Amino acid sequence: MDHMQAAEEAPRAPGRPRSLRVDEAIISATLDLLAEGTSVEVLSIEAIATRAGVGKATIYRRWPGKEALLHDALATLKHPGPEVTGTSVRDDLIALLSQVGPTNHDPRFAKIMPCILPHLMRSEEHYQAYQDIIEPRRNRVRQVLNRGVENGELRPDLDIELILAMLIGPILVQRVLRWHPDLDADKMPEQVVDVLLAGMGPKQ
């Protein structure tokens, strides 16, 4: 009997409910396998169950199949991010952009995303699931930009969606693909924001 099966059968100990501990073990096993190089196509419920130390039936009671489990597992990699202060568009954008791409929240993200991106591009269903995961974070940046337009910090004629892509794109590419070896991804949020703010501010 492995450790998680023992945990399922043992008397409940103080702390997290047993079902939550099992859910976390299954999610963690899924992410571990992906981070170790298991492709989405090869990843199986059986392998996840073995790594998590649970039976396959335990997983199927929680998720209808691999795709639903994969969606929830990837969603946990996206940290909610910092609370914006509202003091200035610049400060809020830098705080939000500092959480773009692989961060210290979960080191597995950096290993998983480059491998899973081709899969997302091949599957419209998974692409939409990925959009569902990142849209709340994207919307927080959108809200800061809209606030800046409303209070006069930014020009009223900005294409908000284009600015979103211009803010997030360079940082994401650098952090995921390490596109340019001479660029420091940790400094880029401030650098990108300052460059773009020069063109986004009110017309003189």
PDB file of C-alpha atoms in Angstrom:
ATOM      1  CA  MET A   1       0.000   0.000   0.000  1.00  0.00           C
ATOM      2  CA  ASP A   2       1.482   3.374  -1.001  1.00  0.00           C
ATOM      3  CA  HIS A   3       1.391   6.593   0.984  1.00  0.00           C
ATOM      4  CA  MET A   4      -1.671   8.191  -0.647  1.00  0.00           C
ATOM      5  CA  GLN A   5      -3.776   5.034  -0.537  1.00  0.00           C
ATOM      6  CA  ALA A   6      -2.865   4.795   3.124  1.00  0.00           C
ATOM      7  CA  ALA A   7      -3.904   8.420   3.571  1.00  0.00           C
ATOM      8  CA  GLU A   8      -7.256   7.681   1.948  1.00  0.00           C
ATOM      9  CA  GLU A   9      -7.927   4.770   4.289  1.00  0.00           C
ATOM     10  CA  ALA A  10      -6.438   6.128   7.521  1.00  0.00           C
ATOM     11  CA  PRO A  11      -8.525   8.034  10.092  1.00  0.00           C
ATOM     12  CA  ARG A  12      -8.781  11.694   9.185  1.00  0.00           C
ATOM     13  CA  ALA A  13      -6.034  13.785  10.733  1.00  0.00           C
ATOM     14  CA  PRO A  14      -6.319  17.449  11.641  1.00  0.00           C
ATOM     15  CA  GLY A  15      -5.580  19.889   8.825  1.00  0.00           C
ATOM     16  CA  ARG A  16      -6.727  19.769   5.231  1.00  0.00           C
ATOM     17  CA  PRO A  17      -9.734  17.546   4.463  1.00  0.00           C
ATOM     18  CA  ARG A  18      -8.747  14.197   3.012  1.00  0.00           C
ATOM     19  CA  SER A  19     -10.462  14.890  -0.325  1.00  0.00           C
ATOM     20  CA  LEU A  20      -8.489  18.118  -0.732  1.00  0.00           C
ATOM     21  CA  ARG A  21      -5.206  16.328   0.009  1.00  0.00           C
ATOM     22  CA  VAL A  22      -6.036  13.708  -2.619  1.00  0.00           C
ATOM     23  CA  ASP A  23      -7.014  16.350  -5.178  1.00  0.00           C
ATOM     24  CA  GLU A  24      -3.717  18.144  -4.598  1.00  0.00           C
ATOM     25  CA  ALA A  25      -1.754  14.907  -4.966  1.00  0.00           C
ATOM     26  CA  ILE A  26      -3.451  14.163  -8.306  1.00  0.00           C
ATOM     27  CA  ILE A  27      -2.878  17.695  -9.624  1.00  0.00           C
ATOM     28  CA  SER A  28       0.746  17.626  -8.475  1.00  0.00           C
ATOM     29  CA  ALA A  29       1.332  14.227 -10.096  1.00  0.00           C
ATOM     30  CA  THR A  30      -0.051  15.528 -13.390  1.00  0.00           C
ATOM     31  CA  LEU A  31       2.227  18.567 -13.337  1.00  0.00           C
ATOM     32  CA  ASP A  32       5.251  16.519 -12.288  1.00  0.00           C
ATOM     33  CA  LEU A  33       4.818  14.126 -15.206  1.00  0.00           C
ATOM     34  CA  LEU A  34       4.470  16.988 -17.674  1.00  0.00           C
ATOM     35  CA  ALA A  35       7.501  18.787 -16.214  1.00  0.00           C
ATOM     36  CA  GLU A  36       9.548  15.593 -16.561  1.00  0.00           C
ATOM     37  CA  GLY A  37       8.851  15.503 -20.278  1.00  0.00           C
ATOM     38  CA  THR A  38       5.742  13.342 -20.621  1.00  0.00           C
ATOM     39  CA  SER A  39       3.852  14.616 -23.651  1.00  0.00           C
ATOM     40  CA  VAL A  40       0.153  15.384 -23.454  1.00  0.00           C
ATOM     41  CA  GLU A  41      -0.539  12.564 -25.891  1.00  0.00           C
ATOM     42  CA  VAL A  42       1.356   9.998 -23.796  1.00  0.00           C
ATOM     43  CA  LEU A  43       0.096  11.255 -20.421  1.00  0.00           C
ATOM     44  CA  SER A  44      -2.443   8.778 -19.055  1.00  0.00           C
ATOM     45  CA  ILE A  45      -4.806   8.546 -16.127  1.00  0.00           C
ATOM     46  CA  GLU A  46      -3.046   5.311 -15.142  1.00  0.00           C
ATOM     47  CA  ALA A  47       0.347   7.026 -14.963  1.00  0.00           C
ATOM     48  CA  ILE A  48      -1.113   9.926 -12.990  1.00  0.00           C
ATOM     49  CA  ALA A  49      -2.824   7.562 -10.570  1.00  0.00           C
ATOM     50  CA  THR A  50       0.403   5.621 -10.033  1.00  0.00           C
ATOM     51  CA  ARG A  51       2.398   8.795  -9.369  1.00  0.00           C
ATOM     52  CA  ALA A  52      -0.274  10.189  -7.025  1.00  0.00           C
ATOM     53  CA  GLY A  53      -0.639   6.892  -5.182  1.00  0.00           C
ATOM     54  CA  VAL A  54      -4.366   6.572  -5.833  1.00  0.00           C
ATOM     55  CA  GLY A  55      -6.589   4.304  -7.848  1.00  0.00           C
ATOM     56  CA  LYS A  56      -7.833   5.322 -11.290  1.00  0.00           C
ATOM     57  CA  ALA A  57     -11.378   5.289  -9.944  1.00  0.00           C
ATOM     58  CA  THR A  58     -10.393   7.989  -7.455  1.00  0.00           C
ATOM     59  CA  ILE A  59      -9.430  10.257 -10.353  1.00  0.00           C
ATOM     60  CA  TYR A  60     -12.533   9.472 -12.398  1.00  0.00           C
ATOM     61  CA  ARG A  61     -14.742  10.357  -9.419  1.00  0.00           C
ATOM     62  CA  ARG A  62     -13.263  13.855  -9.585  1.00  0.00           C
ATOM     63  CA  TRP A  63     -12.681  14.420 -13.319  1.00  0.00           C
ATOM     64  CA  PRO A  64     -14.500  12.912 -16.317  1.00  0.00           C
ATOM     65  CA  GLY A  65     -11.228  12.339 -18.142  1.00  0.00           C
ATOM     66  CA  LYS A  66      -7.681  13.421 -18.851  1.00  0.00           C
ATOM     67  CA  GLU A  67      -8.643  16.630 -20.646  1.00  0.00           C
ATOM     68  CA  ALA A  68     -10.625  18.020 -17.713  1.00  0.00           C
ATOM     69  CA  LEU A  69      -7.864  17.071 -15.278  1.00  0.00           C
ATOM     70  CA  LEU A  70      -5.237  18.664 -17.506  1.00  0.00           C
ATOM     71  CA  HIS A  71      -7.234  21.898 -17.668  1.00  0.00           C
ATOM     72  CA  ASP A  72      -7.491  22.122 -13.867  1.00  0.00           C
ATOM     73  CA  ALA A  73      -3.849  21.188 -13.378  1.00  0.00           C
ATOM     74  CA  LEU A  74      -2.619  23.895 -15.756  1.00  0.00           C
ATOM     75  CA  ALA A  75      -4.935  26.427 -14.130  1.00  0.00           C
ATOM     76  CA  THR A  76      -3.119  25.975 -10.816  1.00  0.00           C
ATOM     77  CA  LEU A  77       0.110  27.190 -12.437  1.00  0.00           C
ATOM     78  CA  LYS A  78      -1.320  30.653 -12.916  1.00  0.00           C
ATOM     79  CA  HIS A  79      -0.855  32.522  -9.672  1.00  0.00           C
ATOM     80  CA  PRO A  80      -3.589  35.103  -8.991  1.00  0.00           C
ATOM     81  CA  GLY A  81      -0.913  37.785  -8.998  1.00  0.00           C
ATOM     82  CA  PRO A  82      -0.467  40.850  -6.848  1.00  0.00           C
ATOM     83  CA  GLU A  83      -3.229  43.194  -5.838  1.00  0.00           C
ATOM     84  CA  VAL A  84      -2.915  46.445  -7.709  1.00  0.00           C
ATOM     85  CA  THR A  85      -2.668  49.579  -5.590  1.00  0.00           C
ATOM     86  CA  GLY A  86      -4.370  51.988  -7.936  1.00  0.00           C
ATOM     87  CA  THR A  87      -1.729  54.626  -7.237  1.00  0.00           C
ATOM     88  CA  SER A  88      -0.623  54.878 -10.866  1.00  0.00           C
ATOM     89  CA  VAL A  89      -0.988  53.047 -14.145  1.00  0.00           C
ATOM     90  CA  ARG A  90       2.775  52.609 -14.261  1.00  0.00           C
ATOM     91  CA  ASP A  91       3.067  50.956 -10.847  1.00  0.00           C
ATOM     92  CA  ASP A  92       0.076  48.689 -11.425  1.00  0.00           C
ATOM     93  CA  LEU A  93       1.246  47.563 -14.867  1.00  0.00           C
ATOM     94  CA  ILE A  94       4.730  46.750 -13.592  1.00  0.00           C
ATOM     95  CA  ALA A  95       3.246  44.728 -10.708  1.00  0.00           C
ATOM     96  CA  LEU A  96       0.960  42.748 -13.016  1.00  0.00           C
ATOM     97  CA  LEU A  97       3.564  42.179 -15.735  1.00  0.00           C
ATOM     98  CA  SER A  98       6.016  40.860 -13.151  1.00  0.00           C
ATOM     99  CA  GLN A  99       3.744  37.792 -12.950  1.00  0.00           C
ATOM    100  CA  VAL A 100       3.665  37.098 -16.698  1.00  0.00           C
ATOM    101  CA  GLY A 101       5.049  33.720 -17.758  1.00  0.00           C
ATOM    102  CA  PRO A 102       7.129  31.377 -15.579  1.00  0.00           C
ATOM    103  CA  THR A 103       7.683  32.896 -12.153  1.00  0.00           C
ATOM    104  CA  ASN A 104       8.839  31.619  -8.793  1.00  0.00           C
ATOM    105  CA  HIS A 105       5.273  30.569  -7.951  1.00  0.00           C
ATOM    106  CA  ASP A 106       5.861  27.104  -9.437  1.00  0.00           C
ATOM    107  CA  PRO A 107       9.138  26.213 -11.172  1.00  0.00           C
ATOM    108  CA  ARG A 108       7.381  23.503 -13.166  1.00  0.00           C
ATOM    109  CA  PHE A 109       5.686  26.170 -15.292  1.00  0.00           C
ATOM    110  CA  ALA A 110       8.910  26.972 -17.148  1.00  0.00           C
ATOM    111  CA  LYS A 111       9.345  23.316 -18.115  1.00  0.00           C
ATOM    112  CA  ILE A 112       5.721  22.626 -18.960  1.00  0.00           C
ATOM    113  CA  MET A 113       4.624  25.564 -21.087  1.00  0.00           C
ATOM    114  CA  PRO A 114       7.148  25.272 -23.959  1.00  0.00           C
ATOM    115  CA  CYS A 115       6.164  21.606 -24.312  1.00  0.00           C
ATOM    116  CA  ILE A 116       2.427  22.131 -24.146  1.00  0.00           C
ATOM    117  CA  LEU A 117       2.141  25.134 -26.464  1.00  0.00           C
ATOM    118  CA  PRO A 118       2.279  23.020 -29.667  1.00  0.00           C
ATOM    119  CA  HIS A 119      -0.524  20.874 -28.254  1.00  0.00           C
ATOM    120  CA  LEU A 120      -2.604  23.987 -27.586  1.00  0.00           C
ATOM    121  CA  MET A 121      -2.123  25.094 -31.166  1.00  0.00           C
ATOM    122  CA  ARG A 122      -3.267  21.719 -32.526  1.00  0.00           C
ATOM    123  CA  SER A 123      -6.437  21.552 -30.461  1.00  0.00           C
ATOM    124  CA  GLU A 124      -9.074  24.271 -30.619  1.00  0.00           C
ATOM    125  CA  GLU A 125     -10.665  22.857 -27.459  1.00  0.00           C
ATOM    126  CA  HIS A 126      -7.437  23.090 -25.492  1.00  0.00           C
ATOM    127  CA  TYR A 127      -6.639  26.487 -26.956  1.00  0.00           C
ATOM    128  CA  GLN A 128      -9.987  27.770 -25.667  1.00  0.00           C
ATOM    129  CA  ALA A 129      -9.320  26.157 -22.288  1.00  0.00           C
ATOM    130  CA  TYR A 130      -5.989  27.961 -22.141  1.00  0.00           C
ATOM    131  CA  GLN A 131      -7.728  31.222 -23.000  1.00  0.00           C
ATOM    132  CA  ASP A 132     -10.161  30.601 -20.133  1.00  0.00           C
ATOM    133  CA  ILE A 133      -7.200  30.240 -17.792  1.00  0.00           C
ATOM    134  CA  ILE A 134      -5.328  33.377 -18.831  1.00  0.00           C
ATOM    135  CA  GLU A 135      -8.249  35.716 -19.567  1.00  0.00           C
ATOM    136  CA  PRO A 136      -8.808  36.721 -15.914  1.00  0.00           C
ATOM    137  CA  ARG A 137      -5.164  37.812 -15.653  1.00  0.00           C
ATOM    138  CA  ARG A 138      -5.336  39.578 -19.002  1.00  0.00           C
ATOM    139  CA  ASN A 139      -8.483  41.345 -17.870  1.00  0.00           C
ATOM    140  CA  ARG A 140      -6.704  42.770 -14.822  1.00  0.00           C
ATOM    141  CA  VAL A 141      -4.219  44.496 -17.110  1.00  0.00           C
ATOM    142  CA  ARG A 142      -7.109  45.638 -19.306  1.00  0.00           C
ATOM    143  CA  GLN A 143      -8.837  47.184 -16.290  1.00  0.00           C
ATOM    144  CA  VAL A 144      -5.705  49.155 -15.365  1.00  0.00           C
ATOM    145  CA  LEU A 145      -5.436  50.486 -18.911  1.00  0.00           C
ATOM    146  CA  ASN A 146      -9.103  51.451 -19.016  1.00  0.00           C
ATOM    147  CA  ARG A 147      -8.759  53.200 -15.669  1.00  0.00           C
ATOM    148  CA  GLY A 148      -5.791  55.125 -17.038  1.00  0.00           C
ATOM    149  CA  VAL A 149      -7.851  56.289 -20.018  1.00  0.00           C
ATOM    150  CA  GLU A 150     -10.719  57.336 -17.745  1.00  0.00           C
ATOM    151  CA  ASN A 151      -8.560  59.352 -15.351  1.00  0.00           C
ATOM    152  CA  GLY A 152      -6.469  60.971 -18.056  1.00  0.00           C
ATOM    153  CA  GLU A 153      -3.174  59.136 -17.439  1.00  0.00           C
ATOM    154  CA  LEU A 154      -3.452  57.548 -20.874  1.00  0.00           C
ATOM    155  CA  ARG A 155      -4.623  58.739 -24.265  1.00  0.00           C
ATOM    156  CA  PRO A 156      -8.328  58.195 -24.959  1.00  0.00           C
ATOM    157  CA  ASP A 157      -7.694  56.826 -28.472  1.00  0.00           C
ATOM    158  CA  LEU A 158      -5.615  53.793 -27.376  1.00  0.00           C
ATOM    159  CA  ASP A 159      -6.301  50.370 -28.875  1.00  0.00           C
ATOM    160  CA  ILE A 160      -6.476  48.575 -25.526  1.00  0.00           C
ATOM    161  CA  GLU A 161      -6.236  45.053 -26.974  1.00  0.00           C
ATOM    162  CA  LEU A 162      -3.184  45.934 -29.051  1.00  0.00           C
ATOM    163  CA  ILE A 163      -1.513  47.556 -26.036  1.00  0.00           C
ATOM    164  CA  LEU A 164      -2.233  44.389 -24.034  1.00  0.00           C
ATOM    165  CA  ALA A 165      -0.341  42.322 -26.598  1.00  0.00           C
ATOM    166  CA  MET A 166       2.522  44.826 -26.728  1.00  0.00           C
ATOM    167  CA  LEU A 167       2.877  44.786 -22.934  1.00  0.00           C
ATOM    168  CA  ILE A 168       2.601  41.061 -22.329  1.00  0.00           C
ATOM    169  CA  GLY A 169       4.108  39.601 -25.504  1.00  0.00           C
ATOM    170  CA  PRO A 170       7.789  40.562 -25.065  1.00  0.00           C
ATOM    171  CA  ILE A 171       7.918  39.407 -21.452  1.00  0.00           C
ATOM    172  CA  LEU A 172       6.159  36.127 -22.172  1.00  0.00           C
ATOM    173  CA  VAL A 173       8.463  35.342 -25.107  1.00  0.00           C
ATOM    174  CA  GLN A 174      11.564  36.080 -23.051  1.00  0.00           C
ATOM    175  CA  ARG A 175      10.461  34.063 -20.038  1.00  0.00           C
ATOM    176  CA  VAL A 176       9.127  31.063 -21.931  1.00  0.00           C
ATOM    177  CA  LEU A 177      11.583  30.868 -24.835  1.00  0.00           C
ATOM    178  CA  ARG A 178      14.544  32.821 -23.403  1.00  0.00           C
ATOM    179  CA  TRP A 179      14.514  34.517 -26.805  1.00  0.00           C
ATOM    180  CA  HIS A 180      17.370  36.971 -26.221  1.00  0.00           C
ATOM    181  CA  PRO A 181      20.248  35.883 -23.942  1.00  0.00           C
ATOM    182  CA  ASP A 182      21.227  39.465 -23.131  1.00  0.00           C
ATOM    183  CA  LEU A 183      17.824  40.541 -21.834  1.00  0.00           C
ATOM    184  CA  ASP A 184      16.928  40.206 -18.155  1.00  0.00           C
ATOM    185  CA  ALA A 185      13.310  39.070 -17.959  1.00  0.00           C
ATOM    186  CA  ASP A 186      13.026  40.310 -14.370  1.00  0.00           C
ATOM    187  CA  LYS A 187      13.823  43.866 -15.469  1.00  0.00           C
ATOM    188  CA  MET A 188      11.620  43.797 -18.548  1.00  0.00           C
ATOM    189  CA  PRO A 189       8.270  44.674 -16.916  1.00  0.00           C
ATOM    190  CA  GLU A 190       9.560  48.079 -15.863  1.00  0.00           C
ATOM    191  CA  GLN A 191      11.470  48.592 -19.111  1.00  0.00           C
ATOM    192  CA  VAL A 192       8.559  47.636 -21.368  1.00  0.00           C
ATOM    193  CA  VAL A 193       6.076  49.742 -19.400  1.00  0.00           C
ATOM    194  CA  ASP A 194       8.308  52.829 -19.503  1.00  0.00           C
ATOM    195  CA  VAL A 195       8.934  52.512 -23.247  1.00  0.00           C
ATOM    196  CA  LEU A 196       5.237  52.129 -24.045  1.00  0.00           C
ATOM    197  CA  LEU A 197       4.075  54.795 -21.605  1.00  0.00           C
ATOM    198  CA  ALA A 198       6.072  57.318 -23.596  1.00  0.00           C
ATOM    199  CA  GLY A 199       3.607  56.764 -26.430  1.00  0.00           C
ATOM    200  CA  MET A 200       0.488  56.049 -24.388  1.00  0.00           C
ATOM    201  CA  GLY A 201       0.434  59.236 -22.330  1.00  0.00           C
ATOM    202  CA  PRO A 202      -1.819  62.203 -23.073  1.00  0.00           C
ATOM    203  CA  LYS A 203      -0.929  64.175 -26.175  1.00  0.00           C
ATOM    204  CA  GLN A 204       0.839  67.401 -25.308  1.00  0.00           C
TER     205      GLN A 204
END
